[in-house]
Short mmCIF file of C-alpha atoms in Angstrom, two decimals:
data_model
loop_
_atom_site.label_atom_id
_atom_site.label_comp_id
_atom_site.label_asym_id
_atom_site.label_seq_id
_atom_site.Cartn_x
_atom_site.Cartn_y
_atom_site.Cartn_z
CA MET F 29 27.52 43.20 0.10
CA SER F 30 24.18 42.33 -1.46
CA VAL F 31 22.22 39.26 -0.42
CA ASP F 32 22.69 37.71 -3.88
CA VAL F 33 26.44 38.11 -3.79
CA LEU F 34 26.67 36.63 -0.31
CA LEU F 35 24.49 33.71 -1.34
CA ASN F 36 26.48 33.04 -4.51
CA GLU F 37 29.80 33.32 -2.67
CA ARG F 38 28.57 30.77 -0.18
CA LYS F 39 27.50 28.51 -3.05
CA ALA F 40 30.83 28.94 -4.83
CA GLN F 41 32.87 28.18 -1.72
CA SER F 42 30.72 25.19 -0.78
CA ALA F 43 30.77 23.88 -4.35
CA THR F 44 34.58 24.11 -4.46
CA VAL F 45 34.85 22.06 -1.26
CA LEU F 46 32.19 19.55 -2.30
CA ALA F 47 33.51 19.21 -5.86
CA ASN F 48 37.00 18.46 -4.58
CA GLY F 49 35.53 15.85 -2.22
CA ALA F 50 33.53 14.27 -5.05
CA GLU F 51 36.55 14.28 -7.37
CA LEU F 52 38.68 12.59 -4.72
CA VAL F 53 36.02 9.92 -4.08
CA SER F 54 35.55 9.08 -7.76
CA GLY F 55 39.33 8.96 -8.29
CA ILE F 56 39.79 6.52 -5.42
CA ILE F 57 36.84 4.34 -6.44
CA LYS F 58 38.07 4.12 -10.04
CA GLU F 59 41.44 3.05 -8.67
CA ILE F 60 40.15 0.27 -6.41
CA ALA F 61 37.18 -1.05 -8.44
CA GLY F 62 37.79 -4.38 -10.13
CA ASN F 63 37.99 -7.63 -8.21
CA ASP F 64 36.04 -7.23 -4.96
CA ILE F 65 34.23 -4.08 -6.03
CA SER F 66 31.98 -3.84 -9.05
CA THR F 67 32.71 -1.32 -11.80
CA SER F 68 29.02 -1.10 -12.70
CA ILE F 69 25.64 -0.36 -11.18
CA ASN F 70 22.56 -2.19 -12.44
CA GLY F 71 24.57 -3.44 -15.40
CA ASN F 72 25.71 0.04 -16.46
CA THR F 73 29.23 1.32 -16.05
CA ALA F 74 29.62 3.40 -12.91
CA THR F 75 30.80 6.65 -14.51
CA ASN F 76 32.61 9.42 -12.64
CA GLN F 77 29.42 11.44 -12.65
CA VAL F 78 27.36 8.61 -11.12
CA ILE F 79 29.99 7.96 -8.45
CA GLN F 80 30.31 11.66 -7.69
CA THR F 81 26.55 12.09 -7.37
CA ILE F 82 26.33 9.18 -4.89
CA ALA F 83 29.30 10.62 -2.99
CA LEU F 84 27.79 14.12 -2.91
CA GLN F 85 24.52 12.71 -1.57
CA ARG F 86 26.40 10.94 1.21
CA ILE F 87 28.58 13.97 2.06
CA SER F 88 25.50 16.21 2.11
CA LYS F 89 23.71 13.77 4.40
CA LYS F 90 26.66 13.83 6.82
CA LEU F 91 26.81 17.63 6.67
CA GLU F 92 23.09 17.85 7.34
CA GLU F 93 23.62 15.70 10.43
CA LYS F 94 26.38 18.06 11.52
CA ARG F 95 24.13 21.07 10.93
CA LYS F 96 21.37 19.53 13.05
CA ASN F 97 23.88 18.76 15.80
CA LEU F 98 25.04 22.38 15.73
CA ARG F 99 21.59 23.66 16.65
CA MET A 29 41.53 18.76 -12.48
CA LEU A 30 38.11 19.93 -11.30
CA ASN A 31 36.10 20.05 -14.48
CA LYS A 32 33.12 22.32 -14.86
CA ASN A 33 30.59 19.43 -14.77
CA THR A 34 31.87 18.23 -11.40
CA PHE A 35 31.70 21.78 -10.06
CA MET A 36 28.19 22.43 -11.38
CA ASN A 37 27.03 19.05 -10.02
CA ALA A 38 28.29 20.18 -6.59
CA VAL A 39 26.51 23.54 -6.93
CA GLY A 40 23.17 21.75 -6.64
CA PHE A 41 24.20 20.39 -3.22
CA ALA A 42 25.80 23.72 -2.23
CA GLU A 43 22.46 25.44 -2.79
CA ALA A 44 20.84 23.31 -0.08
CA LEU A 45 23.50 24.47 2.38
CA ALA A 46 23.14 28.11 1.30
CA ALA A 47 19.41 27.86 1.84
CA ASN A 48 20.19 27.12 5.49
CA ASN A 49 22.58 30.10 5.66
CA VAL A 50 25.67 27.93 5.95
CA LYS A 51 28.56 26.98 3.72
CA ALA A 52 30.95 24.04 3.59
CA ALA A 53 34.53 24.77 4.60
CA ALA A 54 37.52 22.43 4.67
CA LEU A 55 39.13 21.84 8.05
CA PRO A 56 42.75 23.03 8.14
CA ASN A 57 45.55 20.50 7.62
CA THR A 58 43.37 18.07 5.74
CA VAL A 59 43.53 16.61 2.24
CA ILE A 60 40.39 18.54 1.21
CA TYR A 61 41.82 21.77 2.61
CA GLU A 62 44.91 21.33 0.45
CA LEU A 63 42.86 20.51 -2.67
CA VAL A 64 40.59 23.52 -2.13
CA ARG A 65 43.63 25.75 -1.72
CA LEU A 66 45.01 24.47 -5.02
CA SER A 67 41.72 24.93 -6.87
CA ASN A 68 41.04 28.58 -6.02
CA PRO A 69 41.15 30.69 -9.20
CA GLU A 70 43.69 33.39 -8.37
CA PHE A 71 42.65 35.85 -11.06
CA PHE A 72 38.87 35.65 -10.72
CA ASN A 73 37.73 39.12 -9.75
CA GLN A 74 34.16 39.19 -10.91
CA LYS A 75 31.30 39.87 -8.53
CA LEU A 76 29.23 36.75 -7.90
CA ASP A 77 25.94 38.57 -8.21
CA ASN A 78 24.05 36.24 -10.61
CA GLU A 79 23.86 32.65 -11.90
CA GLN A 80 26.06 33.49 -14.92
CA SER A 81 28.86 34.63 -12.63
CA LEU A 82 28.75 31.25 -10.86
CA ASP A 83 29.11 29.62 -14.28
CA LEU A 84 32.14 31.79 -15.00
CA PHE A 85 33.57 30.89 -11.60
CA ALA A 86 33.26 27.19 -12.54
CA ASP A 87 35.20 27.90 -15.76
CA SER A 88 37.91 29.61 -13.72
CA VAL A 89 38.19 26.69 -11.31
CA GLN A 90 38.59 24.32 -14.24
CA LEU A 91 41.21 26.59 -15.74
CA ALA A 92 43.07 26.88 -12.43
CA THR A 93 43.23 23.13 -11.92
CA GLN A 94 43.77 21.76 -15.41
CA SER A 95 47.13 20.59 -16.67
CA ASP A 96 48.73 22.53 -19.45
CA HIS A 97 50.51 20.97 -22.44
CA GLY A 98 51.84 18.01 -20.56
CA ASN A 99 52.66 20.01 -17.44
CA LEU A 100 50.69 18.55 -14.57
CA SER A 101 48.86 21.21 -12.59
CA ALA A 102 49.58 21.46 -8.87
CA HIS A 103 46.00 20.37 -8.19
CA SER A 104 46.23 17.34 -10.49
CA ALA A 105 49.58 16.33 -9.05
CA ALA A 106 48.24 16.61 -5.51
CA ILE A 107 44.98 14.76 -6.15
CA ASP A 108 46.75 11.98 -8.08
CA GLY A 109 49.10 11.48 -5.15
CA TYR A 110 46.26 11.41 -2.63
CA ILE A 111 44.29 8.95 -4.78
CA GLN A 112 47.30 6.59 -4.92
CA ASP A 113 47.90 6.72 -1.16
CA ILE A 114 44.31 6.58 0.01
CA SER A 115 43.14 3.95 -2.48
CA GLN A 116 45.78 1.57 -1.16
CA LEU A 117 44.51 2.10 2.40
CA VAL A 118 40.86 1.70 1.37
CA SER A 119 41.72 -1.50 -0.55
CA ASN A 120 43.41 -2.90 2.53
CA HIS A 121 40.43 -2.05 4.75
CA ILE A 122 37.95 -3.63 2.33
CA SER A 123 40.12 -6.69 1.86
CA TYR A 124 40.52 -7.19 5.63
CA ALA A 125 36.79 -6.69 6.22
CA LYS A 126 35.93 -9.20 3.48
CA ASN A 127 38.56 -11.85 4.14
CA SER A 128 39.06 -11.69 7.91
CA VAL A 129 36.03 -10.06 9.53
CA VAL A 130 33.23 -11.53 7.40
CA PRO A 131 34.15 -15.19 8.23
CA VAL A 132 34.05 -14.34 11.96
CA ILE A 133 30.67 -12.62 11.52
CA ASN A 134 29.31 -15.57 9.54
CA ASP A 135 30.46 -18.04 12.18
CA PHE A 136 28.94 -15.91 14.94
CA SER A 137 25.64 -15.43 13.11
CA GLU A 138 25.29 -19.17 12.42
CA LYS A 139 25.79 -19.98 16.11
CA TYR A 140 23.51 -17.12 17.16
CA ARG A 141 20.79 -18.33 14.77
CA GLN A 142 21.03 -21.83 16.26
CA PHE A 143 20.90 -20.40 19.78
CA ARG A 144 17.79 -18.37 18.99
CA GLU A 145 16.11 -21.43 17.51
CA SER A 146 16.92 -23.38 20.67
CA ILE A 147 15.08 -20.83 22.82
CA SER A 148 12.29 -20.01 20.40
CA GLY A 149 9.68 -22.48 21.72
CA SER A 150 6.97 -20.77 23.70
CA GLU A 151 5.50 -22.15 26.91
CA VAL A 152 2.07 -21.40 25.40
CA ALA A 153 2.58 -24.16 22.84
CA LYS A 154 2.80 -26.67 25.69
CA TYR A 155 -0.85 -26.08 26.60
CA ASN A 156 -3.07 -28.50 24.78
CA VAL A 157 -6.64 -29.63 24.68
CA VAL A 158 -6.83 -33.37 23.94
CA LYS A 159 -10.13 -34.82 22.86
CA LEU A 160 -10.91 -38.31 24.17
CA CYS A 161 -13.60 -40.36 22.50
CA LEU A 162 -15.24 -43.68 23.09
CA PRO A 163 -13.95 -45.81 20.18
CA SER A 164 -16.51 -47.00 17.65
CA ILE A 165 -15.77 -50.63 18.57
CA LEU A 166 -17.13 -49.92 22.06
CA LYS A 167 -20.33 -48.53 20.58
CA ASP A 168 -20.81 -51.53 18.31
CA GLU A 169 -23.83 -53.57 19.40
CA SER A 170 -22.39 -56.95 18.44
CA PHE A 171 -19.16 -56.28 20.33
CA LEU A 172 -21.06 -54.98 23.35
CA GLU A 173 -22.85 -58.35 23.35
CA VAL A 174 -19.46 -60.02 23.90
CA LEU A 175 -18.94 -57.80 26.94
CA LYS A 176 -22.40 -58.41 28.42
CA PRO A 177 -21.29 -61.18 30.84
CA TYR A 178 -18.98 -58.69 32.57
CA LYS A 179 -21.57 -56.01 33.17
CA ASN A 180 -21.99 -55.02 36.82
CA ARG A 181 -19.14 -57.33 37.86
CA LYS A 182 -16.54 -55.93 40.21
CA PRO A 183 -13.13 -56.13 38.56
CA LEU A 184 -10.90 -58.60 40.38
CA GLN A 185 -7.22 -58.28 39.69
CA PRO A 186 -5.72 -61.61 38.46
CA SER A 187 -4.22 -63.70 41.27
CA LYS A 188 -1.03 -64.31 39.31
CA SER A 189 0.90 -62.62 36.52
CA PHE A 190 1.85 -64.31 33.29
CA PHE A 191 5.42 -64.90 32.26
CA LEU A 192 4.92 -66.07 28.70
CA LYS A 193 8.10 -66.97 26.95
CA THR A 194 6.99 -65.94 23.50
CA ASP A 195 7.95 -62.56 22.17
CA LYS A 196 5.63 -61.18 19.48
CA THR A 197 6.18 -59.11 16.38
CA ASP A 198 3.84 -56.21 15.57
CA GLU A 199 2.06 -58.37 12.99
CA GLU A 200 1.58 -61.19 15.51
CA LEU A 201 0.24 -58.75 18.10
CA LEU A 202 -2.19 -57.36 15.54
CA ALA A 203 -3.37 -60.91 14.84
CA LEU A 204 -3.85 -61.45 18.59
CA VAL A 205 -6.32 -58.56 18.90
CA SER A 206 -8.22 -59.44 15.71
CA ILE A 207 -11.27 -61.64 16.21
CA GLY A 208 -11.72 -62.87 12.64
CA HIS A 209 -14.84 -60.90 11.86
CA ASN A 210 -14.20 -58.39 9.10
CA ARG A 211 -16.44 -55.54 10.23
CA THR A 212 -15.41 -55.82 13.90
CA ASP A 213 -11.72 -56.16 13.02
CA LYS A 214 -11.99 -53.02 10.90
CA LEU A 215 -13.28 -51.16 13.94
CA ILE A 216 -10.49 -52.61 16.10
CA HIS A 217 -7.83 -51.52 13.58
CA GLU A 218 -9.42 -48.08 13.38
CA TRP A 219 -9.21 -47.80 17.18
CA LEU A 220 -5.53 -48.91 17.17
CA GLY A 221 -4.75 -46.32 14.50
CA GLN A 222 -4.93 -43.48 17.05
CA PHE A 223 -1.98 -44.81 19.09
CA ASN A 224 1.70 -44.89 18.40
CA PRO A 225 2.86 -48.25 17.00
CA GLU A 226 4.29 -49.37 20.36
CA PHE A 227 0.96 -49.32 22.20
CA LEU A 228 0.11 -53.01 21.73
CA SER A 229 3.69 -54.02 22.39
CA HIS A 230 3.63 -52.09 25.69
CA VAL A 231 0.43 -53.84 26.77
CA TRP A 232 1.98 -57.20 25.86
CA GLN A 233 5.25 -56.50 27.65
CA SER A 234 3.52 -55.06 30.72
CA PHE A 235 0.96 -57.82 31.40
CA PHE A 236 1.92 -60.99 29.56
CA VAL A 237 5.71 -61.23 29.47
CA ASN A 238 8.34 -61.39 32.18
CA SER A 239 9.57 -57.97 31.22
CA LYS A 240 12.99 -57.08 32.58
CA GLY A 241 12.54 -53.36 32.05
CA ALA A 242 10.05 -51.06 33.75
CA ALA A 243 6.52 -51.88 32.62
CA THR A 244 4.59 -49.11 30.84
CA PHE A 245 1.31 -50.28 32.40
CA LYS A 246 0.60 -51.82 35.81
CA PHE A 247 -2.55 -53.45 37.16
CA GLN A 248 -2.69 -51.06 40.12
CA ASP A 249 -2.53 -48.06 37.76
CA ILE A 250 -5.27 -49.09 35.34
CA GLU A 251 -8.16 -47.87 37.47
CA LYS A 252 -6.31 -44.66 38.28
CA ARG A 253 -6.37 -43.71 34.61
CA ASN A 254 -9.15 -41.55 33.26
CA VAL A 255 -12.09 -43.60 31.99
CA PHE A 256 -11.26 -43.14 28.30
CA GLU A 257 -7.64 -44.25 28.64
CA ARG A 258 -8.72 -47.02 31.03
CA CYS A 259 -10.93 -48.30 28.21
CA ASP A 260 -7.99 -48.44 25.81
CA VAL A 261 -5.70 -50.52 28.06
CA ALA A 262 -8.54 -52.77 29.22
CA LEU A 263 -9.76 -53.35 25.65
CA ALA A 264 -6.28 -54.37 24.48
CA MET A 265 -5.89 -56.71 27.46
CA PHE A 266 -9.36 -58.13 26.91
CA LEU A 267 -8.81 -58.87 23.22
CA ILE A 268 -5.43 -60.53 23.87
CA SER A 269 -6.53 -62.63 26.85
CA ASN A 270 -9.72 -63.65 25.08
CA LYS A 271 -7.64 -64.97 22.16
CA LEU A 272 -4.94 -66.60 24.32
CA PHE A 273 -7.47 -68.41 26.48
CA ASN A 274 -7.91 -70.89 23.62
CA ASP A 275 -4.57 -70.38 21.86
CA VAL A 276 -2.43 -71.73 24.72
CA GLN A 277 1.11 -70.33 24.98
CA ASP A 278 4.21 -71.68 26.72
CA ALA A 279 4.05 -70.06 30.18
CA GLU A 280 6.83 -70.16 32.78
CA GLY A 281 5.97 -72.38 35.80
CA MET A 282 2.31 -73.01 34.83
CA ASP A 283 0.42 -76.15 33.98
CA LEU A 284 -2.51 -76.02 31.54
CA ASN A 285 -5.19 -75.69 34.21
CA THR A 286 -3.42 -72.82 35.95
CA TYR A 287 -2.80 -71.17 32.58
CA LYS A 288 -6.49 -71.39 31.67
CA ARG A 289 -7.61 -70.12 35.09
CA ILE A 290 -5.23 -67.15 35.11
CA MET A 291 -6.03 -66.24 31.50
CA ALA A 292 -9.75 -66.32 32.37
CA GLU A 293 -9.00 -64.02 35.31
CA TYR A 294 -7.26 -61.61 32.89
CA ARG A 295 -10.20 -61.71 30.52
CA ASP A 296 -12.78 -61.27 33.29
CA TYR A 297 -10.84 -58.49 34.92
CA SER A 298 -10.34 -56.53 31.71
CA GLY A 299 -13.93 -57.18 30.60
CA SER A 300 -15.26 -55.83 33.93
CA VAL A 301 -12.98 -52.79 33.85
CA LEU A 302 -14.09 -52.14 30.30
CA THR A 303 -17.84 -52.33 30.96
CA GLN A 304 -17.50 -50.17 34.07
CA ALA A 305 -15.54 -47.55 32.11
CA ILE A 306 -18.06 -47.55 29.26
CA ASP A 307 -20.90 -47.03 31.78
CA ARG A 308 -18.92 -44.21 33.38
CA ILE A 309 -18.39 -42.48 30.02
CA VAL A 310 -22.10 -42.75 29.24
CA TYR A 311 -22.82 -41.27 32.67
CA PHE A 312 -20.22 -38.47 32.14
CA THR A 313 -21.87 -37.56 28.87
CA LYS A 314 -25.37 -37.54 30.37
CA ALA A 315 -24.13 -35.45 33.29
CA LYS A 316 -22.41 -33.09 30.82
CA THR A 317 -18.93 -33.63 32.22
CA LEU A 318 -16.79 -31.87 29.61
CA VAL A 319 -13.39 -31.86 31.29
CA VAL A 320 -12.11 -35.34 32.01
CA GLU A 321 -8.66 -34.56 33.35
CA ALA A 322 -6.35 -31.53 33.65
CA LEU A 323 -2.63 -32.21 33.82
CA THR A 324 0.33 -29.96 34.44
CA GLU A 325 3.66 -30.92 32.87
CA PRO A 326 2.82 -31.26 30.10
CA TYR A 327 -0.09 -28.87 30.40
CA THR A 328 -2.89 -30.90 28.89
CA VAL A 329 -6.61 -30.69 29.38
CA LYS A 330 -8.35 -33.90 28.36
CA VAL A 331 -11.95 -33.41 27.34
CA ASN A 332 -14.92 -35.65 26.69
CA GLY A 333 -15.05 -35.87 22.89
CA GLU A 334 -18.72 -36.88 22.97
CA LEU A 335 -19.50 -33.35 24.27
CA TYR A 336 -16.54 -31.32 23.00
CA ASP A 337 -17.26 -31.38 19.26
CA PRO A 338 -20.94 -30.34 19.57
CA TRP A 339 -19.86 -27.67 22.09
CA LEU A 340 -17.33 -26.24 19.58
CA ASP A 341 -20.00 -26.33 16.86
CA ASN A 342 -22.19 -24.21 19.12
CA GLY A 343 -19.62 -21.47 19.66
CA GLY A 344 -17.37 -23.10 22.28
CA ASP A 345 -13.71 -22.10 22.24
CA SER A 346 -10.64 -24.11 23.28
CA ASP A 347 -9.29 -20.92 24.94
CA VAL A 348 -12.11 -21.25 27.48
CA ILE A 349 -10.88 -24.74 28.41
CA LEU A 350 -7.26 -23.54 28.66
CA GLY A 351 -8.38 -20.58 30.79
CA LEU A 352 -10.20 -22.98 33.09
CA ALA A 353 -6.99 -25.01 33.44
CA VAL A 354 -4.69 -22.05 34.20
CA SER A 355 -7.23 -20.63 36.67
CA GLY A 356 -6.84 -23.81 38.72
CA SER A 357 -10.62 -24.26 38.79
CA ASP A 358 -12.09 -27.72 39.52
CA VAL A 359 -15.16 -27.05 37.38
CA ARG A 360 -15.78 -29.90 34.92
CA ASN A 361 -19.42 -29.44 33.99
CA LEU A 362 -20.28 -27.99 30.58
CA ASP A 363 -23.10 -25.73 31.85
CA LEU A 364 -20.90 -24.27 34.59
CA ILE A 365 -18.10 -23.76 32.10
CA ASN A 366 -20.47 -21.95 29.74
CA GLU A 367 -21.65 -19.70 32.59
CA ASN A 368 -18.10 -18.46 33.15
CA ALA A 369 -16.80 -18.86 29.60
CA GLN A 370 -15.86 -15.20 29.16
CA LYS A 371 -14.08 -15.13 32.52
CA TYR A 372 -12.03 -18.22 31.62
CA LYS A 373 -11.26 -16.84 28.18
CA ASN A 374 -10.04 -13.57 29.71
CA GLN A 375 -7.92 -15.53 32.17
CA TRP A 376 -6.30 -17.41 29.30
CA ASN A 377 -5.65 -14.20 27.34
CA SER A 378 -4.10 -12.55 30.42
CA TYR A 379 -2.00 -15.62 31.04
CA VAL A 380 -0.76 -15.70 27.44
CA ALA A 381 0.09 -11.98 27.63
CA PHE A 382 1.91 -12.47 30.93
CA LEU A 383 3.77 -15.50 29.60
CA SER A 384 4.67 -13.69 26.41
CA THR A 385 6.13 -10.70 28.30
CA LYS A 386 7.97 -12.97 30.71
CA GLU A 387 9.39 -15.06 27.87
CA LYS A 388 10.37 -11.96 25.91
CA ASN A 389 12.29 -10.57 28.89
CA GLU A 390 13.92 -13.93 29.55
CA SER A 391 14.80 -14.29 25.89
CA VAL A 392 16.44 -10.83 25.80
CA LEU A 393 18.52 -11.66 28.87
CA ALA A 394 19.42 -15.10 27.52
CA CYS A 395 20.48 -13.67 24.15
CA LYS A 396 22.62 -10.97 25.74
CA ARG A 397 24.25 -13.50 28.06
CA TRP A 398 24.91 -15.80 25.10
CA ILE A 399 26.38 -12.96 23.02
CA GLU A 400 28.68 -11.94 25.86
CA GLY A 401 29.92 -15.51 26.30
CA GLU A 402 30.38 -16.05 22.58
CA VAL A 403 32.41 -12.85 22.10
CA TYR A 404 34.89 -13.87 24.81
CA SER A 405 34.95 -17.46 23.57
CA GLY A 406 35.63 -16.21 20.02
CA LEU A 407 38.66 -14.27 21.22
CA LYS A 408 40.42 -17.59 21.85
CA THR A 409 40.72 -17.99 18.07
CA LEU A 410 42.50 -14.99 16.61
CA ASP A 411 44.17 -14.44 13.26
CA ASP A 412 47.73 -13.11 13.02
CA THR A 413 46.64 -9.51 12.44
CA GLU A 414 44.45 -9.58 15.53
CA LYS A 415 47.22 -11.16 17.63
CA GLU A 416 49.63 -8.50 16.43
CA TYR A 417 47.17 -5.71 17.28
CA ILE A 418 46.36 -7.10 20.73
CA ASN A 419 50.05 -7.62 21.57
CA SER A 420 50.78 -4.02 20.76
CA HIS A 421 47.65 -2.69 22.49
CA PRO A 422 47.50 -4.00 26.06
CA THR A 423 44.21 -2.22 26.73
CA TYR A 424 42.43 -4.15 23.95
CA MET A 425 40.50 -6.43 26.33
CA ASP A 426 39.39 -3.50 28.50
CA THR A 427 38.11 -1.70 25.41
CA VAL A 428 36.28 -4.81 24.18
CA LYS A 429 34.67 -5.23 27.60
CA LYS A 430 33.54 -1.60 27.65
CA LEU A 431 32.28 -1.60 24.04
CA LEU A 432 30.48 -4.89 24.50
CA ALA A 433 28.66 -3.58 27.57
CA GLU A 434 27.71 -0.40 25.69
CA GLU A 435 26.56 -2.29 22.60
CA LEU A 436 24.50 -4.80 24.61
CA ASP A 437 22.94 -1.90 26.45
CA MET A 438 21.97 -0.25 23.17
CA ILE A 439 20.60 -3.39 21.51
CA LYS A 440 16.85 -3.46 21.96
CA SER A 441 14.65 -6.52 22.14
CA LYS A 442 13.50 -6.03 18.53
CA ASP A 443 17.11 -5.68 17.30
CA LEU A 444 17.99 -9.11 18.71
CA GLU A 445 15.69 -10.75 16.16
CA ASP A 446 17.86 -9.49 13.28
CA VAL A 447 20.60 -12.11 13.40
CA ASP A 448 22.71 -10.55 10.62
CA LEU A 449 22.61 -7.07 12.09
CA VAL A 450 23.34 -8.23 15.65
CA SER A 451 26.29 -10.30 14.42
CA LEU A 452 27.65 -7.36 12.43
CA ARG A 453 27.26 -4.92 15.32
CA ILE A 454 28.85 -7.20 17.88
CA ILE A 455 31.75 -8.47 15.79
CA GLY A 456 32.31 -5.29 13.77
CA LYS A 457 31.93 -2.70 16.51
CA VAL A 458 33.32 -4.71 19.42
CA ARG A 459 35.87 -7.37 18.45
CA PHE A 460 37.14 -5.43 15.40
CA PHE A 461 36.52 -1.96 16.82
CA TYR A 462 39.96 -0.81 15.63
CA THR A 463 39.13 -1.49 11.96
CA CYS A 464 36.66 0.10 9.52
CA ALA A 465 34.92 -3.24 8.98
CA TYR A 466 31.66 -2.18 10.62
CA GLU A 467 31.29 0.96 8.48
CA ILE A 468 32.02 -0.94 5.24
CA LEU A 469 29.98 -4.05 6.01
CA SER A 470 26.98 -2.22 7.46
CA ASP A 471 26.67 -0.27 4.20
CA MET A 472 26.85 -3.52 2.24
CA LEU A 473 24.15 -5.03 4.47
CA GLU A 474 22.03 -1.91 4.02
CA ALA A 475 22.39 -2.12 0.22
CA SER A 476 21.40 -5.80 0.26
CA LYS A 477 18.33 -4.98 2.38
CA VAL A 478 17.22 -2.31 -0.08
CA ASN A 479 17.80 -4.68 -2.99
CA PRO A 480 17.93 -8.35 -1.90
CA ASP A 481 19.08 -9.42 -5.39
CA ILE A 482 22.05 -7.07 -5.48
CA ASP A 483 25.40 -8.49 -6.61
CA PRO A 484 27.72 -8.48 -3.51
CA ARG A 485 30.37 -6.69 -5.60
CA GLU A 486 27.88 -3.93 -6.38
CA ALA A 487 26.96 -3.68 -2.69
CA ALA A 488 30.71 -3.38 -2.05
CA LEU A 489 30.87 -0.51 -4.57
CA PHE A 490 28.17 1.45 -2.72
CA ALA A 491 29.88 0.68 0.60
CA ALA A 492 33.25 1.87 -0.74
CA ILE A 493 31.77 5.12 -2.12
CA ASN A 494 30.06 5.80 1.22
CA TYR A 495 33.20 4.93 3.15
CA VAL A 496 35.40 7.35 1.20
CA ALA A 497 32.61 9.99 1.19
CA ASP A 498 32.48 9.74 5.01
CA TYR A 499 36.25 10.23 5.08
CA VAL A 500 35.76 13.39 3.01
CA ALA A 501 32.80 14.62 5.12
CA ASP A 502 34.94 14.30 8.26
CA GLN A 503 37.26 16.94 6.75
CA ILE A 504 34.47 19.44 6.16
CA THR A 505 32.90 21.78 8.64
CA LEU A 506 30.00 24.19 8.35
CA ALA A 507 30.53 27.91 8.55
CA ALA A 508 28.21 30.87 8.51
#
């Protein structure tokens, strides 16, 4: 298997896991936002994409911590 | 459904993992594992050998997960179900953190803030240099003329004390010490201005009235006072007795002759003490005696104001005087002090550093002891949910004890200054260790530190996203 294929397979598998995580987070946040939790950030509606990006940053940070702990 | 945008957004983060030769994989028997299983495109058989193929893969994932003509896809059905279940749990956690844990944290932080304020005073602040000056009235030629008859006379303590029946108001006392000459009275009022308002009243009560309470001043103590303070008491006594010699008051058990004789004794005594003290101050100044008196408790060094101000103007430093005091040296002379100024200054700096370290250590211990006590005291007031948890978990107290010891061990001296963070760590991680309050509230606190003007509901949004993202991250492992 070529290096490119291996790299892209890794990306595809990781992206599937991360995208499912992000989708789950945004779905839950949309469900609970309202009274105690704002539906906007800096006056703009917190869209799925914004929520997912924040979630992906947090998940990546946690995974990076795990990676460092593995070494 | 996993739409293509969501997937491609995740690709950016997946690239960072790939660059480190790892990939994200869902742990078995988890929600993410199930969702990944349901989002794999079964019929994708293209080689992932370029960026376009990754794009095609994203299309396939979307196709595999999207609902079709009203028929919910397995992925959509699963994720909808998880969202319903988990969102209810997350709502409950946030609600409990906000409504039950936050009030306990707020109560704790208020008490902790008050405690820290109560121990915040430093010992260093108790060290003072007090400048004593000869009042202008005692430098005034015309007033010194009045005192001339008492010069070189040995002070003789009055043979009898007065027990005048008249009590005096502050205004009446002020009238008693005024002599009716505008310029001189102005100087007298200026001199009185340096004392607290009770000074004259204390002199009156101590020497002229049959005071039931303990007298502030006593005859036998007057000459033990330093010369500057001796001047003040003697001057007040002199002015009053001088006035009352002619303005006869109703005195207990005294006829007029006795009254006049005793009042003259008061006047002569105070006049002699006063002239002696003035001579002594003049001598002190000529002999360059800078330090008049050094007291411990409160730590006060009283200095000769006639020398102190010019000394400061010529580069003198109050730290030198404080260093002299803490060194325990008996040196009082200005020239000798100047000779060792650097040594005294170093001694003061070392003392301050020592005191500061000592106080810091004591403060850390005191704070930790207080926190420990407050946590246990707080457990006497529990809400129903806490009671229910504790009743069904008999090891709760043991866990609290262990976590509290660990947390106190981890909290550093610098951390203790952050009242909000300490309160959150102690209450969130110790008392409510079995909830997710700490995770949620620490993210809210973090958001409010980054942006102090943030709306609490917006901070709660960030905290909720992070909380659920952490839940997701816990279900992911890294694989080669």
